Amino acid sequence: MLPFTRPTLTEQDEQAVLEVMRSGWITTGPKVLAFEQALADYLGGDVTVRAFNSATSALEAVLLATGIGPGDEVIVPAMSFTATANVVVRAGARPVFVDVDLDSRNTDADYVEAALTPRTRAVIPVHFAGLSVDMAPLRDLAEHHRLLLLEDAAQAIGTRHAGRHTGSSGNPTCFSFHPNKNITTIEGGAVATDDAALIRRLERIRFHGIERNTDGDMNVPLWGGKMNLPDMHAALGLSQLARLDAFNRKRRKLAERYLEQLPVHDALHPPEGGPGHSWHMFCVRVDYGALGTTRAAFQQALADRDIGSGVHYPAMHLFGLYRSHGYAPGDFPHAEAIGEQTLTLPLFPGMAVEDVDKVCVALEEVLND
Ligand SMILES: Cc1ncc(COP(=O)(O)O)c(C=O)c1O
């Protein structure tokens, strides 16, 4: 069975983790500092990076550190993993959903502008599946309305846009290192920003609110949680980061093969590509209704041919939590169409180009069944 994703773990990764395990210091320490510096060097620009135990906690920490809370509205795309909106609820603010493009799955400045109100404090663009949002118009809009622009790059480590890495611009940008992502720390995340004051607040929120004076005394000036990344995870991250560009080159090669070899069929819609895409996922849309089938049956037919697949994602505003905020079917037609039709095909660096051909042959059979 070819799964839709699989982490690429080697003996080098095992050794890195084992070394920390045997060192006598396994939680946050020198490996985290080294991982943060290596990420900042990788991203380029003039950013500082702080590691977290997930992208969810990193996003949450930025919202808390920038004072977003009750009475505030935060604009988020209706097509993303649910964490993007959940963190807004956790901060006590109101998520305001906007629609996305059918092919890129990304939102844009026009959708965001139409959703602005006097209560809007922030926008969280999501670089879906590793394809960057068109950032320049959004940056202008955010500057004009004095909004926090918090980039959810959970799926976009290694993505490039306008000649630079996503996360290098200075806007707070959050990454995920969950096992499905382009590099993994098992669970983990990070924030990159050029805002030194924000970095100091993030450090406290990340670890119990603790601040240490130069004489070593400890104070807790504000609330903080427990969001730190252990050294064992950071060691794995360092080992993986050294291979990130190679992983992403392989992902690109596989994605390009898909774009060449996908069967041509009225019911099958390939995703948008692009030169800076890091191809975290390869998500097609299938018009199951036109084929007289359901997604579950279509996935089963692929599974019968030893091809795994995934669903990323149902439209967020239709989850119970967000229906209780007043959202309903019909609000965001593109996000809903993607939610109903999306199908994630296998894509991970351990795959061979021949595996892509196998998937395409199976798709052709199932589409024409
Ligand atoms: C767009 C997006 N945001 C946030 C997250 C949360 O990441 P984590 O699992 O590291 O908390 C994910 C994870 O899949 C994601 O895809």
mmCIF file of N, CA and C in Angstrom, residues 98-157:
data_model
loop_
_atom_site.group_PDB
_atom_site.id
_atom_site.type_symbol
_atom_site.label_atom_id
_atom_site.label_comp_id
_atom_site.label_asym_id
_atom_site.label_seq_id
_atom_site.Cartn_x
_atom_site.Cartn_y
_atom_site.Cartn_z
ATOM 1 N N VAL A 98 -13.049 33.935 5.278
ATOM 2 C CA VAL A 98 -13.138 34.448 3.906
ATOM 3 C C VAL A 98 -12.906 33.283 2.945
ATOM 4 N N ASP A 99 -13.310 33.481 1.696
ATOM 5 C CA ASP A 99 -13.196 32.397 0.718
ATOM 6 C C ASP A 99 -11.773 32.336 0.132
ATOM 7 N N VAL A 100 -11.526 31.337 -0.680
ATOM 8 C CA VAL A 100 -10.211 31.087 -1.281
ATOM 9 C C VAL A 100 -10.386 30.819 -2.769
ATOM 10 N N ASP A 101 -9.271 30.796 -3.497
ATOM 11 C CA ASP A 101 -9.285 30.455 -4.920
ATOM 12 C C ASP A 101 -9.417 28.928 -5.081
ATOM 13 N N LEU A 102 -10.189 28.512 -6.097
ATOM 14 C CA LEU A 102 -10.444 27.073 -6.291
ATOM 15 C C LEU A 102 -9.182 26.281 -6.598
ATOM 16 N N ASP A 103 -8.254 26.869 -7.361
ATOM 17 C CA ASP A 103 -7.081 26.109 -7.806
ATOM 18 C C ASP A 103 -5.902 26.252 -6.856
ATOM 19 N N SER A 104 -5.658 27.480 -6.355
ATOM 20 C CA SER A 104 -4.510 27.659 -5.450
ATOM 21 C C SER A 104 -4.869 27.289 -4.023
ATOM 22 N N ARG A 105 -6.172 27.310 -3.692
ATOM 23 C CA ARG A 105 -6.669 27.089 -2.315
ATOM 24 C C ARG A 105 -6.278 28.239 -1.386
ATOM 25 N N ASN A 106 -5.701 29.298 -1.912
ATOM 26 C CA ASN A 106 -5.244 30.410 -1.077
ATOM 27 C C ASN A 106 -6.234 31.569 -1.140
ATOM 28 N N THR A 107 -6.269 32.349 -0.052
ATOM 29 C CA THR A 107 -7.094 33.553 -0.062
ATOM 30 C C THR A 107 -6.281 34.707 -0.662
ATOM 31 N N ASP A 108 -6.921 35.875 -0.827
ATOM 32 C CA ASP A 108 -6.184 37.011 -1.388
ATOM 33 C C ASP A 108 -6.684 38.324 -0.799
ATOM 34 N N ALA A 109 -6.035 39.415 -1.186
ATOM 35 C CA ALA A 109 -6.330 40.722 -0.589
ATOM 36 C C ALA A 109 -7.774 41.171 -0.857
ATOM 37 N N ASP A 110 -8.350 40.774 -2.006
ATOM 38 C CA ASP A 110 -9.732 41.206 -2.297
ATOM 39 C C ASP A 110 -10.719 40.574 -1.315
ATOM 40 N N TYR A 111 -10.563 39.260 -1.103
ATOM 41 C CA TYR A 111 -11.448 38.597 -0.131
ATOM 42 C C TYR A 111 -11.282 39.222 1.252
ATOM 43 N N VAL A 112 -10.039 39.487 1.624
ATOM 44 C CA VAL A 112 -9.767 40.017 2.964
ATOM 45 C C VAL A 112 -10.356 41.421 3.098
ATOM 46 N N GLU A 113 -10.150 42.250 2.072
ATOM 47 C CA GLU A 113 -10.635 43.635 2.141
ATOM 48 C C GLU A 113 -12.159 43.672 2.324
ATOM 49 N N ALA A 114 -12.847 42.755 1.637
ATOM 50 C CA ALA A 114 -14.314 42.740 1.720
ATOM 51 C C ALA A 114 -14.807 42.340 3.113
ATOM 52 N N ALA A 115 -13.946 41.734 3.905
ATOM 53 C CA ALA A 115 -14.369 41.256 5.240
ATOM 54 C C ALA A 115 -13.932 42.197 6.364
ATOM 55 N N LEU A 116 -13.259 43.302 6.017
ATOM 56 C CA LEU A 116 -12.770 44.213 7.063
ATOM 57 C C LEU A 116 -13.928 44.914 7.777
ATOM 58 N N THR A 117 -13.795 45.067 9.067
ATOM 59 C CA THR A 117 -14.734 45.889 9.851
ATOM 60 C C THR A 117 -13.884 46.734 10.804
ATOM 61 N N PRO A 118 -14.485 47.667 11.513
ATOM 62 C CA PRO A 118 -13.686 48.458 12.473
ATOM 63 C C PRO A 118 -13.066 47.587 13.573
ATOM 64 N N ARG A 119 -13.565 46.364 13.744
ATOM 65 C CA ARG A 119 -13.019 45.490 14.804
ATOM 66 C C ARG A 119 -11.889 44.583 14.302
ATOM 67 N N THR A 120 -11.607 44.604 12.994
ATOM 68 C CA THR A 120 -10.561 43.717 12.465
ATOM 69 C C THR A 120 -9.199 44.117 13.024
ATOM 70 N N ARG A 121 -8.485 43.136 13.627
ATOM 71 C CA ARG A 121 -7.163 43.432 14.185
ATOM 72 C C ARG A 121 -6.051 42.657 13.479
ATOM 73 N N ALA A 122 -6.420 41.540 12.844
ATOM 74 C CA ALA A 122 -5.367 40.692 12.270
ATOM 75 C C ALA A 122 -5.895 39.882 11.097
ATOM 76 N N VAL A 123 -4.964 39.441 10.264
ATOM 77 C CA VAL A 123 -5.271 38.525 9.158
ATOM 78 C C VAL A 123 -4.289 37.364 9.257
ATOM 79 N N ILE A 124 -4.793 36.157 9.072
ATOM 80 C CA ILE A 124 -3.894 34.990 9.065
ATOM 81 C C ILE A 124 -3.966 34.316 7.691
ATOM 82 N N PRO A 125 -3.131 34.738 6.737
ATOM 83 C CA PRO A 125 -3.103 34.020 5.460
ATOM 84 C C PRO A 125 -2.427 32.661 5.649
ATOM 85 N N VAL A 126 -2.929 31.671 4.923
ATOM 86 C CA VAL A 126 -2.383 30.307 5.005
ATOM 87 C C VAL A 126 -1.757 29.967 3.658
ATOM 88 N N HIS A 127 -0.497 29.550 3.655
ATOM 89 C CA HIS A 127 0.177 29.138 2.415
ATOM 90 C C HIS A 127 -0.172 27.669 2.191
ATOM 91 N N PHE A 128 -1.307 27.452 1.524
ATOM 92 C CA PHE A 128 -1.893 26.114 1.489
ATOM 93 C C PHE A 128 -1.047 25.118 0.698
ATOM 94 N N ALA A 129 -0.767 23.994 1.345
ATOM 95 C CA ALA A 129 -0.025 22.876 0.721
ATOM 96 C C ALA A 129 1.375 23.270 0.256
ATOM 97 N N GLY A 130 1.853 24.458 0.684
ATOM 98 C CA GLY A 130 3.213 24.858 0.308
ATOM 99 C C GLY A 130 3.268 25.895 -0.799
ATOM 100 N N LEU A 131 2.091 26.373 -1.267
ATOM 101 C CA LEU A 131 2.056 27.415 -2.307
ATOM 102 C C LEU A 131 1.839 28.769 -1.628
ATOM 103 N N SER A 132 2.753 29.698 -1.844
ATOM 104 C CA SER A 132 2.640 30.993 -1.157
ATOM 105 C C SER A 132 1.415 31.773 -1.603
ATOM 106 N N VAL A 133 0.798 32.420 -0.643
ATOM 107 C CA VAL A 133 -0.212 33.439 -0.921
ATOM 108 C C VAL A 133 0.491 34.591 -1.652
ATOM 109 N N ASP A 134 -0.247 35.329 -2.480
ATOM 110 C CA ASP A 134 0.294 36.530 -3.128
ATOM 111 C C ASP A 134 0.397 37.610 -2.045
ATOM 112 N N MET A 135 1.592 37.812 -1.508
ATOM 113 C CA MET A 135 1.733 38.574 -0.260
ATOM 114 C C MET A 135 1.729 40.095 -0.433
ATOM 115 N N ALA A 136 2.226 40.621 -1.568
ATOM 116 C CA ALA A 136 2.410 42.078 -1.652
ATOM 117 C C ALA A 136 1.094 42.849 -1.442
ATOM 118 N N PRO A 137 -0.006 42.477 -2.141
ATOM 119 C CA PRO A 137 -1.257 43.231 -1.915
ATOM 120 C C PRO A 137 -1.772 43.077 -0.481
ATOM 121 N N LEU A 138 -1.558 41.902 0.108
ATOM 122 C CA LEU A 138 -2.017 41.692 1.489
ATOM 123 C C LEU A 138 -1.194 42.539 2.461
ATOM 124 N N ARG A 139 0.119 42.642 2.185
ATOM 125 C CA ARG A 139 0.997 43.440 3.046
ATOM 126 C C ARG A 139 0.582 44.908 2.992
ATOM 127 N N ASP A 140 0.273 45.400 1.769
ATOM 128 C CA ASP A 140 -0.178 46.798 1.621
ATOM 129 C C ASP A 140 -1.465 47.032 2.410
ATOM 130 N N LEU A 141 -2.395 46.083 2.266
ATOM 131 C CA LEU A 141 -3.686 46.203 2.950
ATOM 132 C C LEU A 141 -3.489 46.216 4.466
ATOM 133 N N ALA A 142 -2.651 45.304 4.955
ATOM 134 C CA ALA A 142 -2.417 45.207 6.405
ATOM 135 C C ALA A 142 -1.759 46.485 6.921
ATOM 136 N N GLU A 143 -0.812 47.009 6.152
ATOM 137 C CA GLU A 143 -0.135 48.242 6.580
ATOM 138 C C GLU A 143 -1.125 49.402 6.619
ATOM 139 N N HIS A 144 -1.933 49.489 5.562
ATOM 140 C CA HIS A 144 -2.898 50.593 5.460
ATOM 141 C C HIS A 144 -3.887 50.588 6.626
ATOM 142 N N HIS A 145 -4.326 49.388 7.028
ATOM 143 C CA HIS A 145 -5.337 49.296 8.100
ATOM 144 C C HIS A 145 -4.719 48.958 9.451
ATOM 145 N N ARG A 146 -3.385 48.965 9.535
ATOM 146 C CA ARG A 146 -2.648 48.683 10.778
ATOM 147 C C ARG A 146 -3.073 47.346 11.390
ATOM 148 N N LEU A 147 -3.058 46.319 10.552
ATOM 149 C CA LEU A 147 -3.439 44.979 11.001
ATOM 150 C C LEU A 147 -2.198 44.134 11.211
ATOM 151 N N LEU A 148 -2.277 43.226 12.163
ATOM 152 C CA LEU A 148 -1.238 42.205 12.301
ATOM 153 C C LEU A 148 -1.393 41.225 11.130
ATOM 154 N N LEU A 149 -0.294 40.965 10.435
ATOM 155 C CA LEU A 149 -0.300 39.962 9.363
ATOM 156 C C LEU A 149 0.487 38.776 9.888
ATOM 157 N N LEU A 150 -0.228 37.746 10.293
ATOM 158 C CA LEU A 150 0.393 36.557 10.903
ATOM 159 C C LEU A 150 0.322 35.424 9.885
ATOM 160 N N GLU A 151 1.464 35.051 9.319
ATOM 161 C CA GLU A 151 1.453 34.045 8.251
ATOM 162 C C GLU A 151 1.419 32.640 8.840
ATOM 163 N N ASP A 152 0.407 31.861 8.432
ATOM 164 C CA ASP A 152 0.352 30.455 8.820
ATOM 165 C C ASP A 152 1.081 29.678 7.724
ATOM 166 N N ALA A 153 2.375 29.423 7.996
ATOM 167 C CA ALA A 153 3.214 28.684 7.051
ATOM 168 C C ALA A 153 3.448 27.274 7.574
ATOM 169 N N ALA A 154 2.449 26.740 8.300
ATOM 170 C CA ALA A 154 2.574 25.380 8.855
ATOM 171 C C ALA A 154 2.943 24.390 7.752
ATOM 172 N N GLN A 155 2.426 24.649 6.534
ATOM 173 C CA GLN A 155 2.646 23.708 5.421
ATOM 174 C C GLN A 155 3.714 24.212 4.462
ATOM 175 N N ALA A 156 4.486 25.223 4.866
ATOM 176 C CA ALA A 156 5.285 25.924 3.855
ATOM 177 C C ALA A 156 6.751 26.126 4.230
ATOM 178 N N ILE A 157 7.372 25.175 4.934
ATOM 179 C CA ILE A 157 8.806 25.335 5.183
ATOM 180 C C ILE A 157 9.557 25.029 3.870
#
